[in-house]
Amino acid sequence: MNPDKHKTSNRYQLSLVLILVSFLLLFFISYKALSFQQQYLSRQNRDKMIAQLDQISQDFFSKLAEEPIPLLAIPMPMENSSYPSLSVPDNDLARLTLAKISLNRDSKLVNLTEAELNAQPQEQDFWRYLLLKQYLEKENYFQTRKIAFRILNSNFDYLLSSGRTLKTQTALVSAETFLQENNIEGFKKWLYRLRTLPAPVSIPESPEKVFETRLPDSARNWLNFLFLCYQKTYAPELNPGWFYSRSTRALLIQHQNGLVAFPEDFIIESISKRLADSGFSDLKQPQTQKPEHNAHLLARSNGLWIELPADQIDRIPGGFFLLLTLTTIGILGLFRFSLYEWQFVQKRNLLEEEETFFRQTAHDIKTPLTTVRFLAETICLRRYKDEAQKERYLGQLLTESEKAAELIDQLLLSARLRKQAVKADLKPISPPFRIKDLLLRFKPRFAGWEIREEFICSDDIVADPDMFDRVIINLFENVLRHASDAKILHIRVESVSENDLLIGIGDQGPGLGDLKSGKIDLMHEALPYNSNRGGSGTGLMLVKQIIRIHSGEFFAEPRQPKGLWMTTRWKTAKNDRDSYC
C-alpha cells in the first residue's frame, strides 16, 4: 500500500469529521441564539400579553352577559315545586270514566280522550297524564309527544309522588322516547326544556336513576350540571362565581336578565376558542384550579386561571459573537481544504486507472504485434525453405493480425463502456443456442478437447446479443489460455430463481492456489496475482464492464477436484418477454 495514499485518505476523512463537528457546533450556537432571542422577546412582551389576555377575557364575559341565554345555560334560581298534588277529579264524569275503563279496558284510550275533552281546564292534565302513560305503554311515541305538548302548554302544574312536577316528569318521559328511537339531538332538545321547569323536591343522585336507557356522554354531563343547579336553587343565597359538586363545575354570572348558570366545559371551550382566534393557540386551556407555576387569573372570570409560558432567560456568553465568527471561518477553510483533498484523490485515482489500463493494453497488443513483426521479417528476408513453409508463415501472420484486430476492438469497446458512450440493445436471447453457435466457431481451436454441455435451464435472458457473445468468447479465451493442458471445457446453464439464470464456464486447469474455498466477487475484487498465469486481465475487465451494464454478477469459485468456474448471472425474460419483442 502506498503510504502517501493512506496519509491523504486519513487527512480527507479527518477534514470531513471536522466539518461535521463544526456544523453541529454552528447549529447549536444558532439554536441557542434563537432561543435567547425568543425568550428575551417573550419576557419583554409579557405584560403586553397579560393585558391582551385580560382584555379578551373581559370582552368574552361582557358579551356573555349581554347576549341571549343559550339553550344549555340555566336561569337561576329555578322555580320551586310548590304545587298541589295530582289527584283524581271528584265529580260524576270522572267516576263514570273510571268505571268504563275498569269494565272495558279495550276502550281505555277512547274513554280517556273523551274525558279530557269534557273535563274542566284544571282537571284536563289528570286525564292527559293517563293518556301519556297509556301511549307510552303501547310504544306509540308520536302520540306520547303530542300529549306531552298539551301538558307543557297547560296553565296548570301538579306535584307527583316522585317529587317532580307533572310538567317535569312529562318532559323526561318525552325525552326518553327520542332515546328509544336513537335520536340524540331530539333527546337533548327535550332535556333543555327542564331548564325552565320547576326543580324537583327530591333531587336524583345521578342521571342513571332517572332514565332506563343508556345515556350519551354529552347528555349525562348536562344532566349532572342540571342536578347541580337544582341543589343551588335550594341554597340560602346565590352569588356570582364558580360552584361545584364532586364531578361537575358551573359558573354563575350576572346576566342582564338575572343570574344564569353555565356549564364548565362550555365556558372553557368558548374562551379557549376566543384565545386561539386571537393568536394564543399555544397556551393551555384555562382551568378553575390555580396552576403551580406562572398562573394568571383572567379578568371577570370569577376564578378562571391560565398558565403562562415559562419565562427563563439565559445569559449570552461573553465570547458568543467571536466564537460564531471563528466557527464560520473554520468551516469555510475546512470545506475548501476538503474539496482540494477530494479533487486530489479523484485525480490520483483517475491517473492510476489510466496507467493500469494503458499498461494492460500495451501488454495485450505487444504479443501479437511482436509475432507479426517476426513473421513479416522472416518472409521479407526469405528465411523459409520452400513455398509450403512460406504459406504457413503467411497463414500464421494472418491469424496474429486478426488477433491484434480483435484485441483492439475489445479495447475500443472497453473504452466506450468506461465513458458510457454505448448502451446495451436488450433483447430476449437463448443462451444454449448462442453458446452452441459460438462452439462451432471455436471448433478448430477446441479440437481434441472434451466439451461437457449441461443445459439444465433453457429460459431466455434479456441481454445485448453482441455483448453476450463477447462475454462467452472472452471466457472461452480465458480457458484456452490458462487451462489448455487438461483440454476439458465444462459449460453449465442453470436457473437459481424465477428471474435469474447462471452461466458457468469451467475448466480443469491449475486454478488459483490462494482460492481453496468460497468464491471471489469479480465485480468488486480482482483475481489473486499469479506470475505463472500470464495475461493482463483486459478480457475479464471487459466481461465485468458488460455484466455491470446488465445489472448482473460475475464471480469465480474453485472447481473440484481442480480447476476454476467463471460464473455470470443474467436476468431472465420470463416477465418481460413482451416488452422486448
XYZ file of C-alpha atoms in Angstrom:
581
model
C 0.000 0.000 0.000
C 1.213 3.487 -0.870
C 1.973 5.373 2.406
C 1.192 8.736 0.797
C -2.189 7.443 -0.359
C -3.042 6.222 3.139
C -1.923 9.534 4.640
C -4.009 11.558 2.187
C -7.054 9.363 2.835
C -6.739 9.934 6.582
C -6.434 13.680 6.072
C -9.528 13.655 3.884
C -11.559 11.683 6.452
C -10.320 13.925 9.264
C -11.387 17.027 7.348
C -14.896 15.616 6.873
C -15.175 14.835 10.579
C -14.042 18.358 11.480
C -16.569 19.862 9.070
C -19.339 17.791 10.618
C -18.349 18.828 14.131
C -18.171 22.468 13.051
C -21.639 22.316 11.519
C -23.036 20.772 14.694
C -21.370 23.464 16.758
C -22.719 26.197 14.490
C -26.201 24.721 14.649
C -26.049 24.557 18.445
C -24.876 28.152 18.690
C -27.580 29.332 16.283
C -30.226 27.413 18.181
C -29.145 28.915 21.499
C -29.141 32.369 19.939
C -32.655 31.944 18.584
C -33.820 30.526 21.916
C -32.380 33.503 23.745
C -34.000 35.904 21.315
C -37.375 34.203 21.684
C -37.150 34.148 25.488
C -35.998 37.756 25.629
C -38.879 38.926 23.460
C -41.268 36.782 25.473
C -40.192 38.462 28.700
C -40.261 41.893 27.119
C -43.818 41.356 25.885
C -45.088 39.542 28.986
C -47.026 42.496 30.330
C -48.473 43.145 26.900
C -49.561 39.528 26.586
C -51.227 39.561 30.021
C -53.051 42.743 29.098
C -54.284 41.158 25.886
C -55.447 38.048 27.741
C -57.360 40.138 30.271
C -58.943 42.188 27.502
C -60.049 39.046 25.671
C -61.449 37.566 28.883
C -63.251 40.788 29.828
C -64.791 41.109 26.353
C -65.864 37.458 26.441
C -67.671 37.628 29.783
C -69.194 41.032 28.965
C -70.604 39.665 25.750
C -71.774 36.511 27.533
C -73.761 38.650 29.985
C -75.446 40.644 27.210
C -76.230 38.014 24.568
C -79.386 35.829 24.648
C -79.114 32.911 27.046
C -78.046 29.741 25.167
C -80.124 26.565 25.466
C -77.608 24.772 27.670
C -77.480 27.607 30.239
C -79.999 27.690 33.122
C -81.628 30.822 34.583
C -81.256 30.845 38.365
C -82.849 30.287 40.763
C -85.083 27.660 39.208
C -88.793 27.662 40.016
C -89.744 25.947 43.269
C -92.001 22.864 43.081
C -94.671 24.140 45.490
C -97.726 22.849 43.599
C -100.794 20.867 44.664
C -100.607 17.109 44.284
C -102.084 15.488 41.209
C -105.328 13.731 42.263
C -108.437 12.145 40.716
C -111.110 14.731 39.943
C -114.048 14.488 42.368
C -117.091 14.591 40.051
C -119.571 12.292 38.341
C -117.820 12.466 34.955
C -114.537 11.249 36.424
C -116.215 8.408 38.335
C -118.147 7.351 35.198
C -114.991 7.381 33.076
C -113.038 5.289 35.575
C -115.910 2.812 35.737
C -115.952 2.461 31.933
C -112.231 1.856 31.903
C -112.432 -0.840 34.565
C -115.283 -2.622 32.743
C -113.845 -2.360 29.200
C -110.081 -1.893 29.042
C -110.050 -2.132 25.248
C -111.764 1.240 25.008
C -109.440 2.861 27.509
C -107.871 5.341 25.037
C -111.275 6.410 23.745
C -112.680 6.944 27.221
C -109.603 8.878 28.382
C -109.671 11.097 25.287
C -113.381 11.787 25.805
C -112.782 12.586 29.472
C -110.010 15.044 28.572
C -112.268 16.872 26.125
C -115.185 17.168 28.557
C -113.186 17.939 31.734
C -112.679 21.313 33.329
C -109.347 23.041 32.405
C -107.785 22.393 35.816
C -108.770 18.689 35.558
C -107.599 18.018 31.955
C -103.955 17.416 32.908
C -105.002 14.412 35.018
C -106.559 12.690 32.009
C -103.668 13.785 29.761
C -101.191 12.189 32.164
C -103.150 8.904 31.993
C -103.195 9.174 28.191
C -99.404 9.849 28.204
C -98.716 6.695 30.192
C -101.117 4.650 28.024
C -99.437 5.718 24.737
C -96.020 5.157 26.285
C -97.049 1.649 27.319
C -98.104 0.919 23.721
C -94.791 2.452 22.464
C -96.692 4.979 20.387
C -94.039 7.682 20.794
C -95.591 10.121 18.354
C -98.883 10.304 20.298
C -96.912 10.351 23.541
C -95.150 13.544 22.481
C -98.425 15.116 21.260
C -99.945 14.634 24.702
C -96.734 15.946 26.275
C -97.016 19.162 24.258
C -100.523 19.733 25.605
C -99.362 19.143 29.195
C -96.388 21.501 28.871
C -98.567 24.220 27.311
C -101.133 23.951 30.091
C -101.638 26.780 32.600
C -101.591 24.289 35.461
C -98.940 22.096 37.057
C -99.102 19.469 39.806
C -96.694 17.682 42.116
C -96.296 13.913 41.630
C -95.404 11.353 44.270
C -91.850 11.124 42.852
C -91.168 14.681 43.991
C -91.173 16.013 40.414
C -93.931 18.145 38.953
C -96.168 16.866 36.182
C -94.510 19.045 33.541
C -91.012 17.960 34.614
C -91.990 14.289 34.525
C -93.659 14.772 31.120
C -90.504 16.369 29.660
C -88.352 13.498 30.977
C -90.693 10.827 29.556
C -90.900 12.506 26.145
C -87.102 12.963 26.014
C -86.599 9.250 26.663
C -88.852 8.390 23.698
C -86.212 10.020 21.461
C -83.562 7.818 23.063
C -85.677 4.779 22.182
C -85.586 5.987 18.576
C -81.815 6.690 18.803
C -82.406 10.396 18.104
C -79.757 12.054 20.271
C -80.409 15.614 19.090
C -84.141 15.317 19.773
C -83.353 13.911 23.215
C -81.141 16.925 24.038
C -83.738 19.458 22.870
C -86.351 17.961 25.196
C -83.830 17.884 28.032
C -83.217 21.618 27.593
C -86.929 22.200 28.413
C -86.100 21.240 32.006
C -84.131 24.487 32.469
C -87.409 26.468 32.734
C -89.396 23.888 34.693
C -89.665 23.590 38.491
C -86.886 21.903 40.423
C -87.893 18.577 41.986
C -88.372 18.216 45.719
C -86.141 15.117 45.742
C -83.014 15.647 43.606
C -81.827 12.419 41.863
C -78.398 11.095 42.797
C -77.348 10.598 39.154
C -78.883 10.684 35.648
C -78.960 6.865 35.564
C -81.529 6.975 38.378
C -83.948 8.868 36.105
C -83.607 7.112 32.729
C -83.713 3.414 31.995
C -81.997 3.801 28.614
C -78.206 4.258 28.374
C -77.324 7.953 28.144
C -74.821 9.548 25.715
C -71.867 11.237 27.435
C -72.785 14.769 26.359
C -76.337 14.405 27.750
C -75.072 12.852 31.008
C -72.713 15.801 31.562
C -75.521 18.316 31.055
C -77.836 16.396 33.407
C -75.143 16.458 36.095
C -74.964 20.223 35.556
C -78.801 20.409 35.841
C -78.828 18.469 39.135
C -76.108 20.815 40.456
C -78.355 23.782 39.585
C -81.256 22.027 41.388
C -79.090 21.892 44.513
C -78.001 25.521 44.094
C -81.659 26.568 43.789
C -82.359 25.363 47.329
C -79.251 27.145 48.712
C -79.935 30.013 51.119
C -78.287 32.592 48.834
C -76.972 32.875 45.272
C -73.811 34.826 44.410
C -71.931 35.006 41.079
C -68.934 32.696 40.897
C -67.956 29.085 40.466
C -69.871 26.361 42.309
C -69.335 22.653 42.022
C -70.151 19.141 43.137
C -67.898 16.111 43.220
C -67.999 15.624 39.421
C -69.360 18.865 37.958
C -68.444 22.558 37.934
C -70.542 25.513 36.828
C -70.246 29.288 36.646
C -72.977 31.624 37.880
C -72.799 35.070 36.234
C -74.888 38.199 36.497
C -76.752 38.311 33.169
C -78.791 41.301 32.054
C -81.887 39.131 32.655
C -80.717 37.912 36.062
C -78.437 35.199 37.368
C -77.587 32.466 34.832
C -75.595 29.236 35.341
C -73.233 27.949 32.614
C -71.514 24.517 32.431
C -67.737 24.494 32.937
C -66.955 22.794 29.610
C -68.974 25.423 27.685
C -67.118 28.306 29.377
C -63.648 26.763 28.902
C -64.199 25.686 25.273
C -65.664 29.077 24.327
C -62.918 31.180 25.894
C -60.199 28.784 24.585
C -61.538 29.267 21.062
C -61.553 33.036 21.577
C -57.922 32.905 22.744
C -56.874 30.676 19.819
C -58.557 33.032 17.322
C -56.589 35.902 18.882
C -53.226 34.168 18.391
C -52.845 32.342 21.728
C -53.324 28.784 20.453
C -50.078 27.628 22.127
C -51.418 28.305 25.637
C -53.019 25.578 27.710
C -56.740 25.635 28.351
C -57.885 27.780 31.284
C -58.833 25.883 34.444
C -60.672 26.541 37.692
C -57.759 25.296 39.793
C -54.703 27.507 40.094
C -51.624 26.063 38.267
C -48.438 25.618 40.253
C -46.298 27.873 38.036
C -46.841 31.068 36.016
C -50.550 31.298 36.846
C -52.679 34.283 35.881
C -56.283 34.976 36.889
C -58.339 36.054 33.867
C -60.320 39.268 34.224
C -64.041 38.933 35.145
C -63.734 35.132 35.193
C -64.548 34.787 38.913
C -61.723 32.284 39.374
C -60.572 31.025 35.941
C -56.789 30.605 35.777
C -54.458 30.262 32.806
C -50.862 29.008 32.784
C -48.395 31.315 31.019
C -45.207 30.158 29.237
C -42.134 29.833 31.415
C -40.014 32.967 31.463
C -36.400 31.797 31.728
C -33.610 33.767 30.106
C -30.052 32.502 29.741
C -27.162 34.949 29.720
C -25.324 35.329 26.446
C -21.716 34.084 26.763
C -19.184 36.888 26.527
C -17.405 35.375 23.513
C -20.564 34.436 21.654
C -20.033 36.599 18.588
C -16.294 35.842 18.499
C -16.952 32.082 18.673
C -19.575 32.330 15.958
C -17.172 34.226 13.677
C -14.285 31.821 14.267
C -16.528 28.825 13.697
C -17.771 30.214 10.387
C -14.216 30.944 9.185
C -13.088 27.476 10.284
C -15.916 25.790 8.402
C -15.124 27.700 5.206
C -11.431 26.833 5.497
C -12.074 23.175 6.224
C -14.548 22.937 3.388
C -12.039 24.363 0.924
C -9.317 22.046 2.207
C -11.643 19.056 1.984
C -12.626 19.991 -1.561
C -8.954 20.232 -2.512
C -8.225 16.833 -0.933
C -11.197 15.255 -2.693
C -10.144 16.624 -6.084
C -6.593 15.437 -5.448
C -7.771 11.906 -4.597
C -10.038 11.798 -7.646
C -7.258 12.914 -9.976
C -4.805 10.430 -8.489
C -7.288 7.553 -8.789
C -8.022 8.524 -12.381
C -4.314 8.608 -13.224
C -3.785 5.204 -11.593
C -6.694 3.690 -13.516
C -5.486 5.165 -16.813
C -1.926 3.959 -16.121
C -3.177 0.437 -15.394
C -5.395 0.493 -18.462
C -2.622 1.599 -20.818
C -0.181 -0.904 -19.284
C -2.674 -3.722 -19.835
C -3.387 -2.501 -23.369
C 0.308 -2.320 -24.261
C 0.912 -5.809 -22.869
C -2.011 -7.339 -24.782
C -1.133 -5.705 -28.085
C 2.621 -6.288 -27.788
C 2.406 -10.093 -28.072
C 0.556 -10.364 -31.454
C 2.451 -7.386 -32.894
C 5.795 -8.998 -31.976
C 4.724 -12.205 -33.692
C 3.524 -10.257 -36.761
C 6.850 -8.386 -36.945
C 8.872 -11.625 -36.653
C 6.856 -13.357 -39.372
C 6.992 -10.316 -41.629
C 10.827 -10.116 -41.275
C 11.121 -13.867 -41.905
C 9.115 -13.646 -45.124
C 10.810 -10.389 -46.207
C 14.314 -11.874 -45.734
C 13.193 -15.169 -47.383
C 14.095 -17.247 -44.357
C 11.925 -20.156 -45.411
C 12.833 -23.411 -47.045
C 10.083 -23.740 -49.585
C 6.721 -22.326 -50.660
C 4.826 -24.586 -48.231
C 6.641 -23.061 -45.258
C 6.040 -19.614 -46.717
C 2.329 -20.343 -46.891
C 2.325 -21.483 -43.247
C 4.075 -18.266 -42.224
C 1.574 -16.188 -44.198
C -1.344 -18.049 -42.573
C 0.138 -17.548 -39.119
C 0.713 -13.864 -39.991
C -2.958 -13.516 -40.917
C -4.049 -15.237 -37.697
C -1.920 -12.971 -35.487
C -3.180 -9.908 -37.376
C -6.763 -10.982 -36.704
C -5.908 -11.456 -33.012
C -4.458 -7.958 -32.849
C -7.503 -6.503 -34.628
C -9.908 -8.325 -32.284
C -7.925 -7.150 -29.267
C -8.102 -3.547 -30.487
C -11.880 -3.912 -30.954
C -12.166 -5.150 -27.364
C -10.101 -2.257 -26.066
C -12.184 0.248 -28.015
C -15.392 -1.318 -26.649
C -13.940 -1.225 -23.132
C -13.093 2.470 -23.516
C -16.599 3.245 -24.805
C -18.128 1.364 -21.888
C -15.917 3.256 -19.439
C -17.171 6.553 -20.875
C -20.776 5.235 -21.047
C -20.764 6.050 -24.763
C -22.575 2.845 -25.712
C -25.791 1.344 -24.412
C -26.897 -2.260 -24.402
C -29.505 -3.215 -27.037
C -31.514 -5.523 -24.760
C -33.362 -8.379 -26.417
C -34.565 -11.810 -25.333
C -31.956 -14.369 -26.418
C -31.470 -18.113 -25.862
C -28.159 -18.845 -24.046
C -27.935 -22.526 -25.151
C -28.476 -21.588 -28.812
C -25.860 -18.815 -28.871
C -23.323 -20.839 -26.857
C -23.632 -23.771 -29.292
C -23.179 -21.358 -32.199
C -20.001 -19.971 -30.595
C -18.713 -23.523 -30.015
C -18.958 -24.116 -33.754
C -16.832 -21.020 -34.356
C -14.265 -22.253 -31.796
C -14.367 -25.842 -33.042
C -10.897 -25.709 -34.686
C -9.354 -24.281 -31.516
C -11.103 -26.820 -29.288
C -10.011 -29.741 -31.454
C -9.183 -32.703 -29.232
C -10.968 -31.167 -26.239
C -13.632 -32.836 -24.118
C -16.615 -30.478 -24.066
C -19.290 -31.162 -21.446
C -22.565 -29.329 -22.036
C -25.016 -29.156 -19.120
C -28.041 -27.052 -20.125
C -30.287 -27.527 -17.093
C -32.382 -24.450 -17.956
C -33.431 -23.265 -21.425
C -35.082 -19.955 -20.427
C -34.325 -16.837 -22.457
C -32.386 -13.974 -20.914
C -32.542 -10.220 -21.545
C -29.172 -9.091 -22.971
C -27.402 -7.377 -25.845
C -26.625 -10.267 -28.259
C -23.192 -8.941 -29.326
C -22.156 -8.179 -25.754
C -23.336 -11.610 -24.598
C -21.218 -13.236 -27.323
C -18.220 -11.138 -26.265
C -18.574 -12.348 -22.647
C -18.686 -16.026 -23.671
C -15.820 -15.591 -26.180
C -13.612 -13.931 -23.555
C -14.335 -16.720 -21.070
C -13.513 -19.329 -23.766
C -10.267 -17.463 -24.492
C -9.500 -17.469 -20.763
C -9.864 -21.264 -20.672
C -7.723 -21.709 -23.815
C -5.008 -19.516 -22.341
C -4.831 -20.848 -18.787
C -6.255 -24.408 -18.850
C -5.287 -25.826 -22.260
C -3.243 -28.694 -20.777
C -6.266 -30.539 -19.337
C -8.314 -29.988 -22.573
C -11.654 -30.110 -20.698
C -14.328 -27.441 -21.121
C -17.460 -27.604 -18.977
C -20.462 -25.381 -19.812
C -23.385 -25.193 -17.396
C -26.623 -23.170 -17.698
C -28.961 -23.345 -14.715
C -31.757 -21.360 -13.093
C -31.385 -20.155 -9.487
C -34.727 -18.331 -9.279
C -37.649 -17.289 -11.429
C -35.805 -14.145 -12.549
C -32.114 -15.200 -12.514
C -30.048 -17.589 -14.597
C -26.410 -18.641 -14.099
C -23.962 -19.429 -16.911
C -20.773 -21.126 -15.760
C -17.624 -21.813 -17.824
C -15.449 -24.402 -16.072
C -12.040 -25.948 -16.706
C -9.596 -28.348 -15.069
C -6.577 -26.086 -15.175
C -4.261 -25.234 -12.297
C -6.886 -22.920 -10.807
C -5.901 -20.418 -8.153
C -3.737 -21.660 -5.351
C -4.951 -18.986 -2.950
C -8.620 -19.826 -3.601
C -9.189 -23.046 -1.707
C -12.852 -22.436 -0.816
C -15.536 -19.866 -1.267
C -15.718 -17.509 -4.221
C -14.425 -14.131 -5.402
C -16.851 -11.384 -6.421
C -15.094 -10.184 -9.564
C -17.385 -7.141 -9.793
C -15.623 -5.658 -6.750
C -12.408 -7.681 -6.374
C -9.574 -8.866 -8.632
C -8.189 -12.380 -9.036
C -5.167 -13.081 -6.821
C -1.974 -12.238 -8.675
C -0.049 -15.233 -10.021
C 3.072 -14.683 -12.117
C 2.644 -18.105 -13.804
C -0.821 -17.274 -15.162
C 0.309 -14.554 -17.563
C -2.069 -12.192 -19.354
C -3.098 -8.685 -18.397
C -6.716 -9.281 -17.442
C -8.148 -6.977 -20.114
C -10.580 -9.672 -21.294
C -12.008 -10.241 -17.808
C -12.212 -6.489 -17.261
C -14.400 -6.219 -20.394
C -16.573 -9.056 -19.090
C -17.019 -7.165 -15.812
C -17.994 -3.978 -17.649
C -20.597 -5.783 -19.762
C -22.070 -7.603 -16.759
C -22.298 -4.306 -14.862
C -24.479 -2.605 -17.501
C -26.695 -5.747 -17.493
C -27.130 -5.481 -13.684
C -25.727 -8.972 -13.232
C -22.991 -10.695 -11.234
C -19.585 -12.141 -12.111
C -17.653 -14.363 -9.736
C -15.009 -17.088 -9.670
C -15.030 -20.195 -7.478
C -12.930 -23.375 -7.260
C -13.963 -26.481 -9.201
C -13.499 -29.978 -7.789
C -11.169 -31.815 -7.964
C -9.295 -28.933 -9.606
C -9.895 -26.075 -11.953
C -11.999 -22.967 -11.845
C -15.565 -21.881 -12.519
C -16.159 -18.479 -14.129
C -19.864 -17.774 -13.491
C -22.091 -14.933 -14.688
C -25.640 -14.119 -13.551
C -28.255 -12.803 -16.023
C -31.871 -11.650 -15.794
C -34.416 -13.970 -17.423
C -37.008 -12.732 -19.924
C -40.000 -14.564 -18.400
C -41.745 -11.490 -17.051
C -40.539 -9.030 -19.715
C -40.824 -11.130 -22.856
C -43.485 -8.920 -24.453
C -41.519 -5.745 -23.750
C -38.597 -6.777 -25.988
C -40.419 -8.461 -28.849
